[in-house]
């Protein structure tokens, strides 16, 4: 045996061919490794946060002492609560004839309301007429409200006079027959007993620009209106 025959022959190295499958496999392996690292990091952070929080909940005294609340069984939908379609069957009154009626009061069968154009309207026997106007023209747009007025609340007083509060001009007492107005520089609240009126100091609040309202500059007053109509 000669020296050449005793040597092991090595196979020649084959050139490696890079294909799309090899590239995809390498990308998949890298993505799998990144996902594994992310999951481990996320779990570590979660455990490091949950354990101290759980310990704080278990060992620290809670300042909240909750009380149990129990609700009664809801009433049966019978009688006045029984479902019906009465509202769907309601008739629209004076449609397109009243401009933004805000509040409605009645004396017997006569209705009174204030509209967006600053008028106090009287509705009697199906006819609409202007009882009083709180501001002055021009009217018709939102920008005209500060001069035109905007009556927002209307209530019948103990002597069957109308108390109307306007967003810009304050409180008015109006005769429902003649339409004569008595002005008070306040907004108001008439108690349910019809014997007391609470007055709040009028400020420069605007229906349009309500941000100008400064609640710290208002005051509240009250007096007993009495049955004779005098404070």
Tab-separated table of C-alpha atoms in Angstrom:
chain	number	residue	atom	x	y	z
A	1	UNK	CA	0.000	0.000	0.000
A	2	UNK	CA	1.477	3.307	-0.960
A	3	UNK	CA	1.107	6.537	0.932
A	4	UNK	CA	-1.508	7.905	-1.431
A	5	UNK	CA	-3.773	4.934	-0.965
A	6	UNK	CA	-3.594	5.160	2.855
A	7	UNK	CA	-4.993	8.724	2.923
A	8	UNK	CA	-8.755	9.211	3.297
A	9	UNK	CA	-10.177	11.064	0.423
A	10	UNK	CA	-12.427	14.034	1.278
A	11	UNK	CA	-15.424	14.935	-0.743
A	12	UNK	CA	-15.132	18.247	-2.403
A	13	UNK	CA	-17.262	20.983	-0.702
A	14	UNK	CA	-20.439	21.661	-2.572
A	15	UNK	CA	-21.384	25.284	-3.056
A	16	UNK	CA	-24.413	26.294	-0.937
A	17	UNK	CA	-27.278	27.594	-2.976
A	18	UNK	CA	-29.312	30.352	-1.271
A	19	UNK	CA	-32.980	30.008	-2.080
A	20	UNK	CA	-36.177	31.735	-0.919
A	21	UNK	CA	-36.910	28.788	1.369
A	22	UNK	CA	-33.607	29.253	3.201
A	23	UNK	CA	-34.229	32.972	3.591
A	24	UNK	CA	-37.766	32.407	4.891
A	25	UNK	CA	-36.555	29.803	7.366
A	26	UNK	CA	-33.915	32.193	8.716
A	27	UNK	CA	-36.435	34.976	9.077
A	28	UNK	CA	-38.861	32.643	10.868
A	29	UNK	CA	-36.186	31.525	13.315
A	30	UNK	CA	-35.245	35.155	14.050
A	31	UNK	CA	-38.907	36.124	14.525
A	32	UNK	CA	-39.519	33.196	16.857
A	33	UNK	CA	-36.528	34.188	18.960
A	34	UNK	CA	-37.686	37.829	19.144
A	35	UNK	CA	-41.180	36.751	20.209
A	36	UNK	CA	-39.737	34.525	22.887
A	37	UNK	CA	-37.590	37.365	24.242
A	38	UNK	CA	-40.599	39.719	24.229
A	39	UNK	CA	-42.794	37.253	26.111
A	40	UNK	CA	-40.143	36.639	28.739
A	41	UNK	CA	-39.564	40.381	29.209
A	42	UNK	CA	-43.297	41.098	29.404
A	43	UNK	CA	-43.939	38.350	31.932
A	44	UNK	CA	-41.025	39.549	34.070
A	45	UNK	CA	-42.347	43.109	34.158
A	46	UNK	CA	-45.908	41.950	34.842
A	47	UNK	CA	-44.853	39.765	37.756
A	48	UNK	CA	-42.652	42.529	39.186
A	49	UNK	CA	-45.662	44.871	39.203
A	50	UNK	CA	-48.400	42.466	40.260
A	51	UNK	CA	-46.615	41.016	43.299
A	52	UNK	CA	-46.045	44.404	45.064
A	53	UNK	CA	-49.573	45.509	44.180
A	54	UNK	CA	-51.064	42.310	45.558
A	55	UNK	CA	-49.026	42.709	48.746
A	56	UNK	CA	-50.195	46.301	49.180
A	57	UNK	CA	-53.818	45.254	48.755
A	58	UNK	CA	-53.479	42.442	51.261
A	59	UNK	CA	-51.541	44.201	54.017
A	60	UNK	CA	-52.471	47.894	53.777
A	61	UNK	CA	-55.681	49.181	55.356
A	62	UNK	CA	-58.183	50.484	52.834
A	63	UNK	CA	-59.680	53.894	53.753
A	64	UNK	CA	-62.927	52.957	52.007
A	65	UNK	CA	-65.569	51.185	54.038
A	66	UNK	CA	-68.194	50.162	51.493
A	67	UNK	CA	-71.771	49.538	52.533
A	68	UNK	CA	-74.020	46.992	50.882
A	69	UNK	CA	-76.816	48.370	48.744
A	70	UNK	CA	-79.973	46.482	47.979
A	71	UNK	CA	-82.612	47.614	45.537
A	72	UNK	CA	-86.289	46.940	45.795
A	73	UNK	CA	-88.072	45.013	43.158
A	74	UNK	CA	-89.174	47.324	40.332
A	75	UNK	CA	-92.896	48.065	40.253
A	76	UNK	CA	-95.119	46.157	37.919
A	77	UNK	CA	-95.881	47.947	34.667
A	78	UNK	CA	-99.587	48.240	35.351
A	79	UNK	CA	-102.015	51.132	35.599
A	80	UNK	CA	-100.300	54.427	34.777
A	81	UNK	CA	-97.036	52.568	34.117
A	82	UNK	CA	-98.548	50.247	31.560
A	83	UNK	CA	-96.892	50.663	28.135
A	84	UNK	CA	-99.004	52.681	25.714
A	85	UNK	CA	-98.769	54.776	22.563
A	86	UNK	CA	-100.509	57.902	23.848
A	87	UNK	CA	-97.545	60.173	23.137
A	88	UNK	CA	-97.380	58.940	19.560
A	89	UNK	CA	-101.042	59.886	19.223
A	90	UNK	CA	-100.558	63.417	20.598
A	91	UNK	CA	-101.612	66.357	18.455
A	92	UNK	CA	-99.119	69.109	17.637
A	93	UNK	CA	-100.495	72.523	18.577
A	94	UNK	CA	-99.596	75.797	16.859
A	95	UNK	CA	-96.825	74.194	14.821
A	96	UNK	CA	-94.649	76.787	13.022
A	97	UNK	CA	-96.523	79.557	14.871
A	98	UNK	CA	-94.521	79.687	18.123
A	99	UNK	CA	-90.794	80.457	17.925
A	100	UNK	CA	-88.977	78.420	20.569
A	101	UNK	CA	-91.487	78.357	23.450
A	102	UNK	CA	-89.404	77.620	26.547
A	103	UNK	CA	-91.961	77.431	29.361
A	104	UNK	CA	-95.756	77.263	29.494
A	105	UNK	CA	-98.155	78.364	32.245
A	106	UNK	CA	-101.921	78.407	32.330
A	107	UNK	CA	-104.683	80.308	34.071
A	108	UNK	CA	-107.757	78.201	33.507
A	109	UNK	CA	-107.970	77.415	29.804
A	110	UNK	CA	-105.695	80.306	28.833
A	111	UNK	CA	-102.058	79.465	28.057
A	112	UNK	CA	-99.060	81.767	28.368
A	113	UNK	CA	-95.569	81.202	27.010
A	114	UNK	CA	-92.374	83.095	26.243
A	115	UNK	CA	-90.734	82.747	22.839
A	116	UNK	CA	-87.261	83.182	21.395
A	117	UNK	CA	-88.112	86.594	19.938
A	118	UNK	CA	-88.647	88.114	23.393
A	119	UNK	CA	-92.442	88.002	23.389
A	120	UNK	CA	-94.881	86.823	26.041
A	121	UNK	CA	-97.748	85.250	24.144
A	122	UNK	CA	-101.297	84.642	25.297
A	123	UNK	CA	-103.176	81.735	23.736
A	124	UNK	CA	-106.925	81.851	24.228
A	125	UNK	CA	-109.632	80.008	22.278
A	126	UNK	CA	-107.038	78.908	19.733
A	127	UNK	CA	-105.894	82.477	19.020
A	128	UNK	CA	-102.356	83.745	19.662
A	129	UNK	CA	-101.701	87.346	20.576
A	130	UNK	CA	-98.744	89.205	22.037
A	131	UNK	CA	-99.334	90.068	25.692
A	132	UNK	CA	-96.010	91.809	26.341
A	133	UNK	CA	-92.498	92.255	24.981
A	134	UNK	CA	-89.608	92.278	27.442
A	135	UNK	CA	-86.870	93.673	25.200
A	136	UNK	CA	-86.862	95.622	21.968
A	137	UNK	CA	-86.025	94.944	18.353
A	138	UNK	CA	-84.472	93.929	16.140
A	139	UNK	CA	-85.238	90.249	16.733
A	140	UNK	CA	-84.860	87.116	14.697
A	141	UNK	CA	-81.290	85.906	15.203
A	142	UNK	CA	-79.302	84.568	18.145
A	143	UNK	CA	-77.089	87.647	18.038
A	144	UNK	CA	-80.181	89.800	18.719
A	145	UNK	CA	-81.041	88.031	21.986
A	146	UNK	CA	-79.221	90.491	24.327
A	147	UNK	CA	-81.444	93.343	23.105
A	148	UNK	CA	-84.524	91.346	22.134
A	149	UNK	CA	-84.613	89.310	25.366
A	150	UNK	CA	-85.084	85.605	25.953
A	151	UNK	CA	-87.863	84.658	28.425
A	152	UNK	CA	-86.941	81.253	29.835
A	153	UNK	CA	-89.307	80.627	32.749
A	154	UNK	CA	-92.918	81.585	33.347
A	155	UNK	CA	-94.999	80.872	36.446
A	156	UNK	CA	-98.406	81.907	37.758
A	157	UNK	CA	-98.206	83.760	41.078
A	158	UNK	CA	-100.658	83.616	43.997
A	159	UNK	CA	-102.629	86.586	42.636
A	160	UNK	CA	-102.876	85.134	39.116
A	161	UNK	CA	-100.154	87.404	37.825
A	162	UNK	CA	-97.382	86.020	35.659
A	163	UNK	CA	-93.799	85.908	36.881
A	164	UNK	CA	-91.398	85.712	33.953
A	165	UNK	CA	-87.628	85.436	34.163
A	166	UNK	CA	-85.623	86.646	31.187
A	167	UNK	CA	-82.047	85.547	30.578
A	168	UNK	CA	-80.929	89.129	29.917
A	169	UNK	CA	-83.428	91.466	31.595
A	170	UNK	CA	-84.185	89.677	34.864
A	171	UNK	CA	-87.529	89.156	36.590
A	172	UNK	CA	-90.871	90.580	35.462
A	173	UNK	CA	-94.349	90.500	36.941
A	174	UNK	CA	-96.928	90.758	34.153
A	175	UNK	CA	-100.642	91.412	34.349
A	176	UNK	CA	-102.284	88.616	32.303
A	177	UNK	CA	-105.094	90.945	31.185
A	178	UNK	CA	-103.432	94.250	30.364
A	179	UNK	CA	-99.889	93.006	29.781
A	180	UNK	CA	-98.453	95.669	32.101
A	181	UNK	CA	-94.953	94.710	33.289
A	182	UNK	CA	-93.195	95.374	36.573
A	183	UNK	CA	-89.457	94.759	36.323
A	184	UNK	CA	-87.167	93.373	39.019
A	185	UNK	CA	-83.391	93.256	38.403
A	186	UNK	CA	-83.172	89.645	39.525
A	187	UNK	CA	-83.862	86.150	38.356
A	188	UNK	CA	-86.161	84.189	40.645
A	189	UNK	CA	-87.555	80.934	41.939
A	190	UNK	CA	-91.137	80.724	43.184
A	191	UNK	CA	-91.570	78.079	45.875
A	192	UNK	CA	-94.095	75.302	45.479
A	193	UNK	CA	-96.084	76.750	48.384
A	194	UNK	CA	-96.590	79.974	46.359
A	195	UNK	CA	-95.626	82.045	49.414
A	196	UNK	CA	-91.881	82.604	48.974
A	197	UNK	CA	-89.786	83.934	46.118
A	198	UNK	CA	-86.028	83.393	46.080
A	199	UNK	CA	-84.085	85.978	44.113
A	200	UNK	CA	-80.562	85.686	42.750
A	201	UNK	CA	-78.456	88.713	41.920
A	202	UNK	CA	-78.460	89.330	38.214
A	203	UNK	CA	-75.069	88.947	36.550
A	204	UNK	CA	-73.702	89.327	33.033
A	205	UNK	CA	-74.318	85.710	32.086
A	206	UNK	CA	-75.098	85.210	28.421
A	207	UNK	CA	-77.126	82.412	26.904
A	208	UNK	CA	-74.700	82.400	23.990
A	209	UNK	CA	-71.404	82.980	25.812
A	210	UNK	CA	-71.959	81.170	29.093
A	211	UNK	CA	-68.209	81.191	29.860
A	212	UNK	CA	-68.526	84.821	31.003
A	213	UNK	CA	-70.533	83.735	34.052
A	214	UNK	CA	-68.700	84.326	37.337
A	215	UNK	CA	-70.435	82.323	40.037
A	216	UNK	CA	-68.486	84.132	42.758
A	217	UNK	CA	-70.272	87.432	42.045
A	218	UNK	CA	-73.849	86.248	42.620
A	219	UNK	CA	-76.076	86.590	45.666
A	220	UNK	CA	-79.325	85.034	46.815
A	221	UNK	CA	-82.242	86.819	48.467
A	222	UNK	CA	-85.703	85.773	49.585
A	223	UNK	CA	-88.933	87.255	50.841
A	224	UNK	CA	-92.401	86.100	51.764
A	225	UNK	CA	-94.721	87.100	48.948
A	226	UNK	CA	-97.795	86.579	51.127
A	227	UNK	CA	-101.360	86.033	50.124
A	228	UNK	CA	-102.013	89.731	49.577
A	229	UNK	CA	-99.286	90.014	46.948
A	230	UNK	CA	-97.020	92.224	49.098
A	231	UNK	CA	-93.572	91.313	50.450
